[in-house]
JSON list of C-alpha atoms and ligand atoms in Angstrom, two decimals:
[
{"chain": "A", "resi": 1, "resn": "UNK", "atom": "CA", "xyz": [72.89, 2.49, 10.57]},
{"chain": "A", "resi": 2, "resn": "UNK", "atom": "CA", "xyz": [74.99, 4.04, 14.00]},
{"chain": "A", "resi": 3, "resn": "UNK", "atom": "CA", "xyz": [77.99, 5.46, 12.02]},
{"chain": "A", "resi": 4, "resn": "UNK", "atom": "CA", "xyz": [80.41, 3.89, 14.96]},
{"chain": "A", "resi": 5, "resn": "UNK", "atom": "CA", "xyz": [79.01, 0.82, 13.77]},
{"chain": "A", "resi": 6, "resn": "UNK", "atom": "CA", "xyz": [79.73, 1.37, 10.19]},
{"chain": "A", "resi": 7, "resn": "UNK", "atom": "CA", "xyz": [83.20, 2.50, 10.59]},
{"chain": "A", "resi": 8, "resn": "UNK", "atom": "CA", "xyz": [83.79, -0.57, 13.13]},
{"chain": "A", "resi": 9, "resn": "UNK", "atom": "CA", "xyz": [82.41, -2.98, 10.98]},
{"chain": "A", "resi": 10, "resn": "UNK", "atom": "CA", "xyz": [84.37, -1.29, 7.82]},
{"chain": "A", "resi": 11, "resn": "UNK", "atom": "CA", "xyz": [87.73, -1.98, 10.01]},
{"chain": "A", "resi": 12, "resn": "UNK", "atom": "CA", "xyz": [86.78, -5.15, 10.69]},
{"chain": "A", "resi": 13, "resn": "UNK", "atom": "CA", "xyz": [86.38, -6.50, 7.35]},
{"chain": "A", "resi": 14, "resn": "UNK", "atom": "CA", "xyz": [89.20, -4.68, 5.91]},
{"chain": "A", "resi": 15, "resn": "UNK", "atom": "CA", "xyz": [91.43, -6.73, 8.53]},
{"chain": "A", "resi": 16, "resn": "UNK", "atom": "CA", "xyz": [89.88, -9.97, 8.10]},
{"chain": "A", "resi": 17, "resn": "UNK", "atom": "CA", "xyz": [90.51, -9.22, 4.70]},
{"chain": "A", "resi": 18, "resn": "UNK", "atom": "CA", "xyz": [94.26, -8.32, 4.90]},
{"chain": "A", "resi": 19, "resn": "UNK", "atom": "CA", "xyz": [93.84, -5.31, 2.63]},
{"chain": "A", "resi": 20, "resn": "UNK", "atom": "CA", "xyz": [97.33, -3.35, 1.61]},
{"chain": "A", "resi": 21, "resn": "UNK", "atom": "CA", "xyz": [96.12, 0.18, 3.07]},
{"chain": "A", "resi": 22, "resn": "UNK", "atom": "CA", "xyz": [100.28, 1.00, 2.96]},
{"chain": "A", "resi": 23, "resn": "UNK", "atom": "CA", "xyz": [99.88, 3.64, 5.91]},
{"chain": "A", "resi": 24, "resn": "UNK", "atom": "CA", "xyz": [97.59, 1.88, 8.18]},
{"chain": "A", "resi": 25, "resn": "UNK", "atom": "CA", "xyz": [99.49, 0.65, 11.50]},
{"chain": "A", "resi": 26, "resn": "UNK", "atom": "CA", "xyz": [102.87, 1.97, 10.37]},
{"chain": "A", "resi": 27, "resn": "UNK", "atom": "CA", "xyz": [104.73, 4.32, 12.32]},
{"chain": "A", "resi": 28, "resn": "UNK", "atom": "CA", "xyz": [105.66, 7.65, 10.40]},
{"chain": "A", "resi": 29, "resn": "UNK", "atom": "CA", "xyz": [106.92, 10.94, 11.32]},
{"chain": "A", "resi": 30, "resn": "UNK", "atom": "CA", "xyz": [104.45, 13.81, 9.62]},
{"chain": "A", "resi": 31, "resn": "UNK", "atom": "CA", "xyz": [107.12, 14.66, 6.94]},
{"chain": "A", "resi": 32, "resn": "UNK", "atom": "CA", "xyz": [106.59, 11.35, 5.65]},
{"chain": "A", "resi": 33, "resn": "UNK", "atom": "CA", "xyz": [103.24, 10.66, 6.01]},
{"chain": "A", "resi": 34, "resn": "UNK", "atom": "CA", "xyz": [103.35, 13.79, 3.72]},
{"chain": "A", "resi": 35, "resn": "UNK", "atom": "CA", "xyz": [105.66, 11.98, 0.67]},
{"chain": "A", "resi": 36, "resn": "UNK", "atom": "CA", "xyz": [104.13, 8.94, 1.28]},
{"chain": "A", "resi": 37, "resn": "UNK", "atom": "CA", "xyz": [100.76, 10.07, 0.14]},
{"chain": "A", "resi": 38, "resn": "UNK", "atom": "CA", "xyz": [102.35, 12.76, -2.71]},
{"chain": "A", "resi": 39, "resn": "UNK", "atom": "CA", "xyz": [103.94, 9.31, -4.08]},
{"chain": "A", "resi": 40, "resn": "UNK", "atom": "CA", "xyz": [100.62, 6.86, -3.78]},
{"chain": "A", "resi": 41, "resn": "UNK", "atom": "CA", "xyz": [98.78, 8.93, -6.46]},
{"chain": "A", "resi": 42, "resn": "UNK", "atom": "CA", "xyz": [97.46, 6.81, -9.37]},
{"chain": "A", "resi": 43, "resn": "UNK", "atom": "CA", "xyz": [99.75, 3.86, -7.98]},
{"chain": "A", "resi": 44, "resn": "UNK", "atom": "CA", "xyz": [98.49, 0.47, -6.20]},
{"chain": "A", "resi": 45, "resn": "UNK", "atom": "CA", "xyz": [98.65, 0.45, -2.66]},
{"chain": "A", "resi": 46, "resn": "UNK", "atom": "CA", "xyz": [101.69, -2.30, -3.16]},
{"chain": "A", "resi": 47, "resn": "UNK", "atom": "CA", "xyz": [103.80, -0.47, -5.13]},
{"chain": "A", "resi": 48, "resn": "UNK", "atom": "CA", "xyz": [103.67, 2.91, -2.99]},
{"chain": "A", "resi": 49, "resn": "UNK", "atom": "CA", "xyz": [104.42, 0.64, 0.00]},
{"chain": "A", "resi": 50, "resn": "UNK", "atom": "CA", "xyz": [107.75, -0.45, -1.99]},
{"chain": "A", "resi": 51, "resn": "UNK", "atom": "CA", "xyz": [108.96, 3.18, -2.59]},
{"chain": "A", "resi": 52, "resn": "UNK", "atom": "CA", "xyz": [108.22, 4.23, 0.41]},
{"chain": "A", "resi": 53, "resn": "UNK", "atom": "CA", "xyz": [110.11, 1.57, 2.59]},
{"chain": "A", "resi": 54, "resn": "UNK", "atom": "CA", "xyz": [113.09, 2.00, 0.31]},
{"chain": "A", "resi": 55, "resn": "UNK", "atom": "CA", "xyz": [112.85, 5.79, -0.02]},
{"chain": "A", "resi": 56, "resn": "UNK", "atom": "CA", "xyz": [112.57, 5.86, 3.95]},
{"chain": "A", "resi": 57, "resn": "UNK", "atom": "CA", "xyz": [115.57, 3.24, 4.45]},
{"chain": "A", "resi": 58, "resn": "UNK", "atom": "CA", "xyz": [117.99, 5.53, 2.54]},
{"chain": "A", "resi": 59, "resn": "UNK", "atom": "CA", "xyz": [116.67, 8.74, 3.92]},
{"chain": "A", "resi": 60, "resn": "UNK", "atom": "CA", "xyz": [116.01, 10.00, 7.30]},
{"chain": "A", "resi": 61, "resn": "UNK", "atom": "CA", "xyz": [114.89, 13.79, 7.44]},
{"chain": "A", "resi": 62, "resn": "UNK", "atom": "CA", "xyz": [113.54, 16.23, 5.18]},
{"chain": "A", "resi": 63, "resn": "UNK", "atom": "CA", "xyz": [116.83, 17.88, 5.17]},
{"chain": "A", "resi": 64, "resn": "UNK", "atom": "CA", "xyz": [118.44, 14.87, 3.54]},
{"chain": "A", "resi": 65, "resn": "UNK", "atom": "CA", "xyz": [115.66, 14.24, 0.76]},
{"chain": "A", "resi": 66, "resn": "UNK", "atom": "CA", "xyz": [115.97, 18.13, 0.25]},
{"chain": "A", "resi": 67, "resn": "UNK", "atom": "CA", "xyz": [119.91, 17.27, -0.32]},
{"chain": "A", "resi": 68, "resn": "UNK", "atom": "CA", "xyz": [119.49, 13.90, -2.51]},
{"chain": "A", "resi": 69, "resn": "UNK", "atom": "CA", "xyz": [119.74, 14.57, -6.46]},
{"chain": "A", "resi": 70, "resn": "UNK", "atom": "CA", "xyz": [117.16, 13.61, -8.61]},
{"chain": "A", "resi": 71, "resn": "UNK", "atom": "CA", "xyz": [117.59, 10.84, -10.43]},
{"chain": "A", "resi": 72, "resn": "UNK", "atom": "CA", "xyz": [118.88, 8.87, -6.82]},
{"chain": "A", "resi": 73, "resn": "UNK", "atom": "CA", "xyz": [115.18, 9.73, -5.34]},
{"chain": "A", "resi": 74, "resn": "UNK", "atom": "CA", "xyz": [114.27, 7.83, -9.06]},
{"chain": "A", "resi": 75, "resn": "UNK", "atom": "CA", "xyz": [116.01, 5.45, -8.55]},
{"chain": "A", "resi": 76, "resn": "UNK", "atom": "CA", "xyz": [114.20, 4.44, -5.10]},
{"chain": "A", "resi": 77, "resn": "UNK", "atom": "CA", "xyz": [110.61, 5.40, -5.85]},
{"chain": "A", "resi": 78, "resn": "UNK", "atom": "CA", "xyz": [111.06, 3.73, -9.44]},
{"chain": "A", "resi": 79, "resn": "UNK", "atom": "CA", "xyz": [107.65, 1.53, -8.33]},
{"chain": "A", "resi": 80, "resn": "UNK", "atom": "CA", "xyz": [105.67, 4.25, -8.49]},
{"chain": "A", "resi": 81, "resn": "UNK", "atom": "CA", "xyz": [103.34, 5.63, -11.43]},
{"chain": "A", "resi": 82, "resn": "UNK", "atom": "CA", "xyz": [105.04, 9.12, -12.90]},
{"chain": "A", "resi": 83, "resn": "UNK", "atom": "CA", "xyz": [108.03, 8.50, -10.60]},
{"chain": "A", "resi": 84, "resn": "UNK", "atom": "CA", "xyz": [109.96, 11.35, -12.15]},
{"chain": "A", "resi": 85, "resn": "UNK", "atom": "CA", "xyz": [107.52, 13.69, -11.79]},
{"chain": "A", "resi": 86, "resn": "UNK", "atom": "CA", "xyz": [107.20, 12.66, -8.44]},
{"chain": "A", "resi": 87, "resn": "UNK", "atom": "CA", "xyz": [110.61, 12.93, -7.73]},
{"chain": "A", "resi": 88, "resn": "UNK", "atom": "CA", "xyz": [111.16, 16.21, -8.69]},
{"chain": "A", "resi": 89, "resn": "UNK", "atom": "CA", "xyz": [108.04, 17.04, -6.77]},
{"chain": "A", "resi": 90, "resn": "UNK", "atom": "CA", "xyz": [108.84, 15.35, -3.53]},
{"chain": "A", "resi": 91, "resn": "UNK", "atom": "CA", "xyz": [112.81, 17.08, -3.54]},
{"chain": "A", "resi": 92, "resn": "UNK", "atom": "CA", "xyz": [110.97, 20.46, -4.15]},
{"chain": "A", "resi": 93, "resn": "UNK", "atom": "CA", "xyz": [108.70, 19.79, -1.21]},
{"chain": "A", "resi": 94, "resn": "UNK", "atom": "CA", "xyz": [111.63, 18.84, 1.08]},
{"chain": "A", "resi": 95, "resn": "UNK", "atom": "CA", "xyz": [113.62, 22.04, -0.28]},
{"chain": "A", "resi": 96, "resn": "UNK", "atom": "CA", "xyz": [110.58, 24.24, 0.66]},
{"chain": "A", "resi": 97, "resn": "UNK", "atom": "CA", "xyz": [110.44, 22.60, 4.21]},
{"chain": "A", "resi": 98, "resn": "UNK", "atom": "CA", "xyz": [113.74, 22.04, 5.54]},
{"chain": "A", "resi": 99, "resn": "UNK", "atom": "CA", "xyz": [114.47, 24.19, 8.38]},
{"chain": "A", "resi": 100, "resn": "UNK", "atom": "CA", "xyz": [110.83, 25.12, 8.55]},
{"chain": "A", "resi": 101, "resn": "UNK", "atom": "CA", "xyz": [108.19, 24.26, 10.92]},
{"chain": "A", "resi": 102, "resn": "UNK", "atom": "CA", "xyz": [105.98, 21.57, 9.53]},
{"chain": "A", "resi": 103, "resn": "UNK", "atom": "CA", "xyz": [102.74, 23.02, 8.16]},
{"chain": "A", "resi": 104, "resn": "UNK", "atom": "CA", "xyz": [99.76, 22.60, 10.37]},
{"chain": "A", "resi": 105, "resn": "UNK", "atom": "CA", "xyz": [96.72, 24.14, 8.08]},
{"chain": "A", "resi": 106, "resn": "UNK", "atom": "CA", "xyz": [94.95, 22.78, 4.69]},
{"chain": "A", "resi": 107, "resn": "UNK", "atom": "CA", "xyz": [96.19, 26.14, 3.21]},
{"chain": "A", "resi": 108, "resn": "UNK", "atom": "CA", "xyz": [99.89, 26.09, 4.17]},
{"chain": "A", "resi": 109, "resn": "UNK", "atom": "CA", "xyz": [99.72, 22.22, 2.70]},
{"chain": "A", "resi": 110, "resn": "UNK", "atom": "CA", "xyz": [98.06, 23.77, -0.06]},
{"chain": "A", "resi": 111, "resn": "UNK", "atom": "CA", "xyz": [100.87, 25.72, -1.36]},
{"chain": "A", "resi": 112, "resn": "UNK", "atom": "CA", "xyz": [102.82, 22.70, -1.34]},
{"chain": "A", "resi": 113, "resn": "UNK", "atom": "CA", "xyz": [103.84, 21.56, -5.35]},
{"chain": "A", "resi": 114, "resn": "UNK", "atom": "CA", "xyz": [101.53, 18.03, -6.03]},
{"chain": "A", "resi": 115, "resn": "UNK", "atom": "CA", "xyz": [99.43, 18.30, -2.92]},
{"chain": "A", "resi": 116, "resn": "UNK", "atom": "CA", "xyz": [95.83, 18.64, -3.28]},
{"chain": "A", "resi": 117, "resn": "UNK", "atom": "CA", "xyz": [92.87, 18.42, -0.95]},
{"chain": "A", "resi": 118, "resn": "UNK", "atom": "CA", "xyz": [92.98, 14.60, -0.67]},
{"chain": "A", "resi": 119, "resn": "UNK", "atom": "CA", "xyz": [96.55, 14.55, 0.56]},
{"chain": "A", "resi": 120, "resn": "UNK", "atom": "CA", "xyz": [96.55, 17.83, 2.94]},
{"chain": "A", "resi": 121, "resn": "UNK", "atom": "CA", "xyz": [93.34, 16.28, 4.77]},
{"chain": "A", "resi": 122, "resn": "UNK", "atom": "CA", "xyz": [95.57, 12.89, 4.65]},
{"chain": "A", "resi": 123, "resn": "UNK", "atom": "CA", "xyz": [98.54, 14.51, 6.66]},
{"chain": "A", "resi": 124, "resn": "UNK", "atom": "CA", "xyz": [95.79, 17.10, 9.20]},
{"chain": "A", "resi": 125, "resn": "UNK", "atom": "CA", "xyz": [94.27, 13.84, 10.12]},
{"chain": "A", "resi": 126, "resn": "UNK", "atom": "CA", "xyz": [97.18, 12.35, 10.59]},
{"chain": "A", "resi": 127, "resn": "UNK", "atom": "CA", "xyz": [98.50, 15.43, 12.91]},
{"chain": "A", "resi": 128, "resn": "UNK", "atom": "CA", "xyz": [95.20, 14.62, 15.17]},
{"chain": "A", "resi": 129, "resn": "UNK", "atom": "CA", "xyz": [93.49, 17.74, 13.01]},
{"chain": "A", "resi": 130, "resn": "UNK", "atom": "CA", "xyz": [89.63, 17.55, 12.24]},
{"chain": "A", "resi": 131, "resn": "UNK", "atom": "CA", "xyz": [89.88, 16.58, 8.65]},
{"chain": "A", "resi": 132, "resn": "UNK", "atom": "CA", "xyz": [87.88, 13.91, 6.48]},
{"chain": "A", "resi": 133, "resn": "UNK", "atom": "CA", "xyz": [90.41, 12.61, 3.50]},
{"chain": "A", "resi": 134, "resn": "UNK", "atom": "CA", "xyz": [88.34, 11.61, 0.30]},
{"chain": "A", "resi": 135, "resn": "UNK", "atom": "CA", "xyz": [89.51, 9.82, -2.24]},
{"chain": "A", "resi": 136, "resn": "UNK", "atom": "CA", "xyz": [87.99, 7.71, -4.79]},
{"chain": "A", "resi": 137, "resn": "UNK", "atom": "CA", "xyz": [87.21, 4.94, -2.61]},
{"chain": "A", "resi": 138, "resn": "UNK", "atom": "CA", "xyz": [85.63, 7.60, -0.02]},
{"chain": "A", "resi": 139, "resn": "UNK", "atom": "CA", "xyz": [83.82, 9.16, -2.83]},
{"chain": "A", "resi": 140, "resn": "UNK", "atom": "CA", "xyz": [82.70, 6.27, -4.48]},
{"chain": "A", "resi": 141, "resn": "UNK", "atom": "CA", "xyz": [81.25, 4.17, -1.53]},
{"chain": "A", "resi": 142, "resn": "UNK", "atom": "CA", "xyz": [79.34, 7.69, 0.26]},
{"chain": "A", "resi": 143, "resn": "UNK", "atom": "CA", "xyz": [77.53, 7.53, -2.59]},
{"chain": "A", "resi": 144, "resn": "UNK", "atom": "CA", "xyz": [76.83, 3.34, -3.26]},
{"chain": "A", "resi": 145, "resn": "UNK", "atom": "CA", "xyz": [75.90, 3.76, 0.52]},
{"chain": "A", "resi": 146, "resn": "UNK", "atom": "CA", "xyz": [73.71, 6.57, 0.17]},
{"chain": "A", "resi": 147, "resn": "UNK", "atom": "CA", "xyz": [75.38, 8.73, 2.36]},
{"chain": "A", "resi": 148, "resn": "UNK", "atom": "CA", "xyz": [75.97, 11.42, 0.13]},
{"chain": "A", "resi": 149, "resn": "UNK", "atom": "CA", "xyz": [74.46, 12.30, -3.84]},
{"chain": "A", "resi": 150, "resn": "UNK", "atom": "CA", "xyz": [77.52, 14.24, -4.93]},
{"chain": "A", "resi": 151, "resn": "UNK", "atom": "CA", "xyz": [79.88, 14.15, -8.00]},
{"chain": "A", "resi": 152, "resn": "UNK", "atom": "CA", "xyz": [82.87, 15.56, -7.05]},
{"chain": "A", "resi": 153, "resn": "UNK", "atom": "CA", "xyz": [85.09, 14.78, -4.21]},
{"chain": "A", "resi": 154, "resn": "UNK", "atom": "CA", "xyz": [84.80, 18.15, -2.67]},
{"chain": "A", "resi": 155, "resn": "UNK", "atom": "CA", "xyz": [81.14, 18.06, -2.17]},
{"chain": "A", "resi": 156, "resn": "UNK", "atom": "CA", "xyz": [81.27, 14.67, -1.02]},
{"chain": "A", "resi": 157, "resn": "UNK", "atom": "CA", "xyz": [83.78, 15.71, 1.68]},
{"chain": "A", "resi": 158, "resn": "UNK", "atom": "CA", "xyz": [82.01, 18.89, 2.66]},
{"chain": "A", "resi": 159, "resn": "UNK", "atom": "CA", "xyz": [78.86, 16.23, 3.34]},
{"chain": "A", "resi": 160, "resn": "UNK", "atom": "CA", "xyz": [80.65, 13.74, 4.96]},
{"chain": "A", "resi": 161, "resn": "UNK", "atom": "CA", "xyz": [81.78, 16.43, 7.76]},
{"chain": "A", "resi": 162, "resn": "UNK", "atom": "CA", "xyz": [78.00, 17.46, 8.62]},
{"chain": "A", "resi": 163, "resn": "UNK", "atom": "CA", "xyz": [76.64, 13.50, 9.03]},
{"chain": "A", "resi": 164, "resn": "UNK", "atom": "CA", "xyz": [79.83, 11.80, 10.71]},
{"chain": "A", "resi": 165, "resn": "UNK", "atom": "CA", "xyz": [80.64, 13.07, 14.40]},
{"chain": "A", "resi": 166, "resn": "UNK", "atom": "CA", "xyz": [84.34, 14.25, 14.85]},
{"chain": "A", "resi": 167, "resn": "UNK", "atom": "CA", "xyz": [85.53, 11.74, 16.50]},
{"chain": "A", "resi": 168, "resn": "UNK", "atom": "CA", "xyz": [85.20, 9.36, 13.65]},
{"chain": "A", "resi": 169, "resn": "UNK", "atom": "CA", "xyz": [86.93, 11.82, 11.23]},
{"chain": "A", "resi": 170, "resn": "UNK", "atom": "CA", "xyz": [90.26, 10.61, 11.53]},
{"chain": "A", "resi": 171, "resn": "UNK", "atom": "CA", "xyz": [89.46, 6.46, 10.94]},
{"chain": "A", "resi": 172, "resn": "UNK", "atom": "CA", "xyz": [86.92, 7.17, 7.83]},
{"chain": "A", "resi": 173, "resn": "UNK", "atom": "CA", "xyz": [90.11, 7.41, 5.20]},
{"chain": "A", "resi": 174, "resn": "UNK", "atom": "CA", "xyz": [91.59, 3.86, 6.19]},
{"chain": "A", "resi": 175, "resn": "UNK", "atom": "CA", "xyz": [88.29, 2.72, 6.78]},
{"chain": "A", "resi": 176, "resn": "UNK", "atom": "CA", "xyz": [86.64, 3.01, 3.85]},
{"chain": "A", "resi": 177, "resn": "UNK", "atom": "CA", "xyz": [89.95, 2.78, 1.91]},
{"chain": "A", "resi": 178, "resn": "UNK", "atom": "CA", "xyz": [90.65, -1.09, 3.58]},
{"chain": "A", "resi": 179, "resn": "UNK", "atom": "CA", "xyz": [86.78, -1.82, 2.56]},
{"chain": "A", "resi": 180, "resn": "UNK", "atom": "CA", "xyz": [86.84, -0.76, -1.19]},
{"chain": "A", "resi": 181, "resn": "UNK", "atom": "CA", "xyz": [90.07, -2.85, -1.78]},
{"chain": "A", "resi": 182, "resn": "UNK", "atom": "CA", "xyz": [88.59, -5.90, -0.46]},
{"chain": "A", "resi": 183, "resn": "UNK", "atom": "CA", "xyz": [84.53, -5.59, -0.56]},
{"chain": "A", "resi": 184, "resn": "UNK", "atom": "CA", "xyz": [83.05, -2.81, -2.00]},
{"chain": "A", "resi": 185, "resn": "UNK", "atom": "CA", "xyz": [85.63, -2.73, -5.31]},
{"chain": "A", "resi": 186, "resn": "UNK", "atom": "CA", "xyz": [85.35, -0.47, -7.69]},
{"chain": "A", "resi": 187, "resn": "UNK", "atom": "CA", "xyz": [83.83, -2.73, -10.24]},
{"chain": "A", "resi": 188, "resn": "UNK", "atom": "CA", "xyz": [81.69, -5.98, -9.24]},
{"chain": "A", "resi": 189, "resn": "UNK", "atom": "CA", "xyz": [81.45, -5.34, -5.49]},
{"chain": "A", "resi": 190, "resn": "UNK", "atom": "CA", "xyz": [81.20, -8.13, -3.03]},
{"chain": "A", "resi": 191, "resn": "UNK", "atom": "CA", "xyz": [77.50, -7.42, -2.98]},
{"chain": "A", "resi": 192, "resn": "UNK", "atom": "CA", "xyz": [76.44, -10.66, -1.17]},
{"chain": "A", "resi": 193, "resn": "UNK", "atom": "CA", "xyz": [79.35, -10.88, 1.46]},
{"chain": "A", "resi": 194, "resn": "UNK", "atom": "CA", "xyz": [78.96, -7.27, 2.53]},
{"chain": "A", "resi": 195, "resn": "UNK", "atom": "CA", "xyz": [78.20, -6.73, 6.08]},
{"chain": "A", "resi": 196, "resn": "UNK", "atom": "CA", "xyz": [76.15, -3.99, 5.56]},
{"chain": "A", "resi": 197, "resn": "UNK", "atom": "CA", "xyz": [74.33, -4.59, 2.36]},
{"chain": "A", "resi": 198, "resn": "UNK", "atom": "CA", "xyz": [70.64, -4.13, 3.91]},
{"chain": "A", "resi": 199, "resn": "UNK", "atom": "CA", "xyz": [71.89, -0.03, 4.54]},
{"chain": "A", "resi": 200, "resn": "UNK", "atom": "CA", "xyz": [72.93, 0.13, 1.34]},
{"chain": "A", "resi": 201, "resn": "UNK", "atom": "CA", "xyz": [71.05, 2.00, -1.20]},
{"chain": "A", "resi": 202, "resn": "UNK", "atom": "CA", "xyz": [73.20, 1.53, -4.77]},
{"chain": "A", "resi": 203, "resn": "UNK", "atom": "CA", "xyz": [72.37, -2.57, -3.11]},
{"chain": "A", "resi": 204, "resn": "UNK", "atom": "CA", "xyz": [69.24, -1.99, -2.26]},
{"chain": "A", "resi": 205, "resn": "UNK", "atom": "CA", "xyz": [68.04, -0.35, -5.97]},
{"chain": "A", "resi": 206, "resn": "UNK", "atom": "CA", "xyz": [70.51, -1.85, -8.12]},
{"chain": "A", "resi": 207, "resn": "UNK", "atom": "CA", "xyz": [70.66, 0.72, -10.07]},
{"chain": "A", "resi": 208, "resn": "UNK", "atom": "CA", "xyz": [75.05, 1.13, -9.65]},
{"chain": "A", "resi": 209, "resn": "UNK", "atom": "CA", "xyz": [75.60, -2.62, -11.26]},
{"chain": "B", "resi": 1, "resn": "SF4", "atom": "S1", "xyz": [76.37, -3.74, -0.62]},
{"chain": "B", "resi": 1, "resn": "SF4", "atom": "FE1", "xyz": [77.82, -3.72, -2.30]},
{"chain": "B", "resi": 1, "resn": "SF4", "atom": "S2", "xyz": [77.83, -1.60, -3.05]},
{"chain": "B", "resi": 1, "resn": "SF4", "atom": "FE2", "xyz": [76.88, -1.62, -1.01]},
{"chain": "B", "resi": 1, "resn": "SF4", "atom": "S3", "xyz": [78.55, -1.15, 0.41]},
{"chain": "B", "resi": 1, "resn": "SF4", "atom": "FE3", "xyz": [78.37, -3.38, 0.30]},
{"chain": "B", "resi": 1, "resn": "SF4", "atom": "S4", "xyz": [79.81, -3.99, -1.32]},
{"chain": "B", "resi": 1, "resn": "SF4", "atom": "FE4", "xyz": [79.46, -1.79, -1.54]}
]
């Protein structure tokens, strides 16, 4: 299948589908696109969108979050899953960055406390930067599709950047994300409304379900 086709046709159903991809279409400065994603680990799409609109209503630069105590950043992102780690994390991150230029390479996000790959490729994308962000609904529907054979996010990231042309880099997250909350799910898949079903080998061989 043409790969602008796939990601189109992901979009599409994702839309028609209303799915809660909390940073698609909203408008966010870098710094937040940054604690948005640092908060949205392990948590539902809903509940990261709560923290982060009240989180951002109360807080308007990464000085102030880098001036807020504790248990008032708590207090805001209480929707979250380990919301006190997270706080802790998120006022280190703004303490770190205040003042500073905002980082611009995977390995300056790197040295960030609680960001990973999946969230640094989140924010270079986001910054109009060639990376591919994979998370588990990245990882797991490369593979379903037949896209990739990996296990580990990594690889499947490394793989995704050979067969997808660079211009689609930057829509793959949301598009795939918006597609495996409404079609593709985790567990029993939308098999027979899926759009693409005849491309897709874990369909095609049934061997996934
Ligand atoms: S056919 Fe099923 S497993 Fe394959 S991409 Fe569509 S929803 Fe996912």
């Amino acid at each position: 299948m043409d790969l602008f086709e796939l990601i189109d046709l992901m979009e599409s159903e994702a839309k028609k589908r209303n799915a809660p991809i909390f940073l698609h279409n909203v408008k966010l400065e870098p710094w937040q696109i940054l604690i948005a994603t640092v908060l949205s680990a392990r948590t539902r799409d809903e509940q990261t969108s709560k923290a982060v609109a009240k989180l951002f209503s109360k807080v308007n630069s990464i000085e102030e979050l880098a001036e807020m105590k504790v248990d008032e950043i708590e207090s805001l992102i209480r929707s979250v899953g380990f919301y006190r780690v997270k706080a802790r994390r998120i006022k280190e991150i703004a303490e770190i960055l205040r003042g500073r230029k905002f980082p611009e390479t995977i390995e300056e996000l790197l040295e960030l406390p609680g960001v990973g790959r999946k969230t640094a490729n989140i924010v270079l994308a986001y910054l109009g930067k060639p990376a591919i962000a994979v998370d588990t609904h990245v990882h797991r529907i490369a593979n379903r599709l037949g896209l990739v054979e990996t296990r580990k996010p990594e690889e499947t990231e490394e793989e995704l950047k050979k067969i997808f042309p660079i211009e689609l880099w930057d829509r793959l997250n949301s598009a795939f994300v918006g597609f495996g909350q409404t079609l593709c799910l985790p567990r029993n898949p939308k098999c027979e409304e899926c759009p693409i079903r005849n491309s897709c080998k874990s369909y095609n061989s049934r061997k996934d379900f």
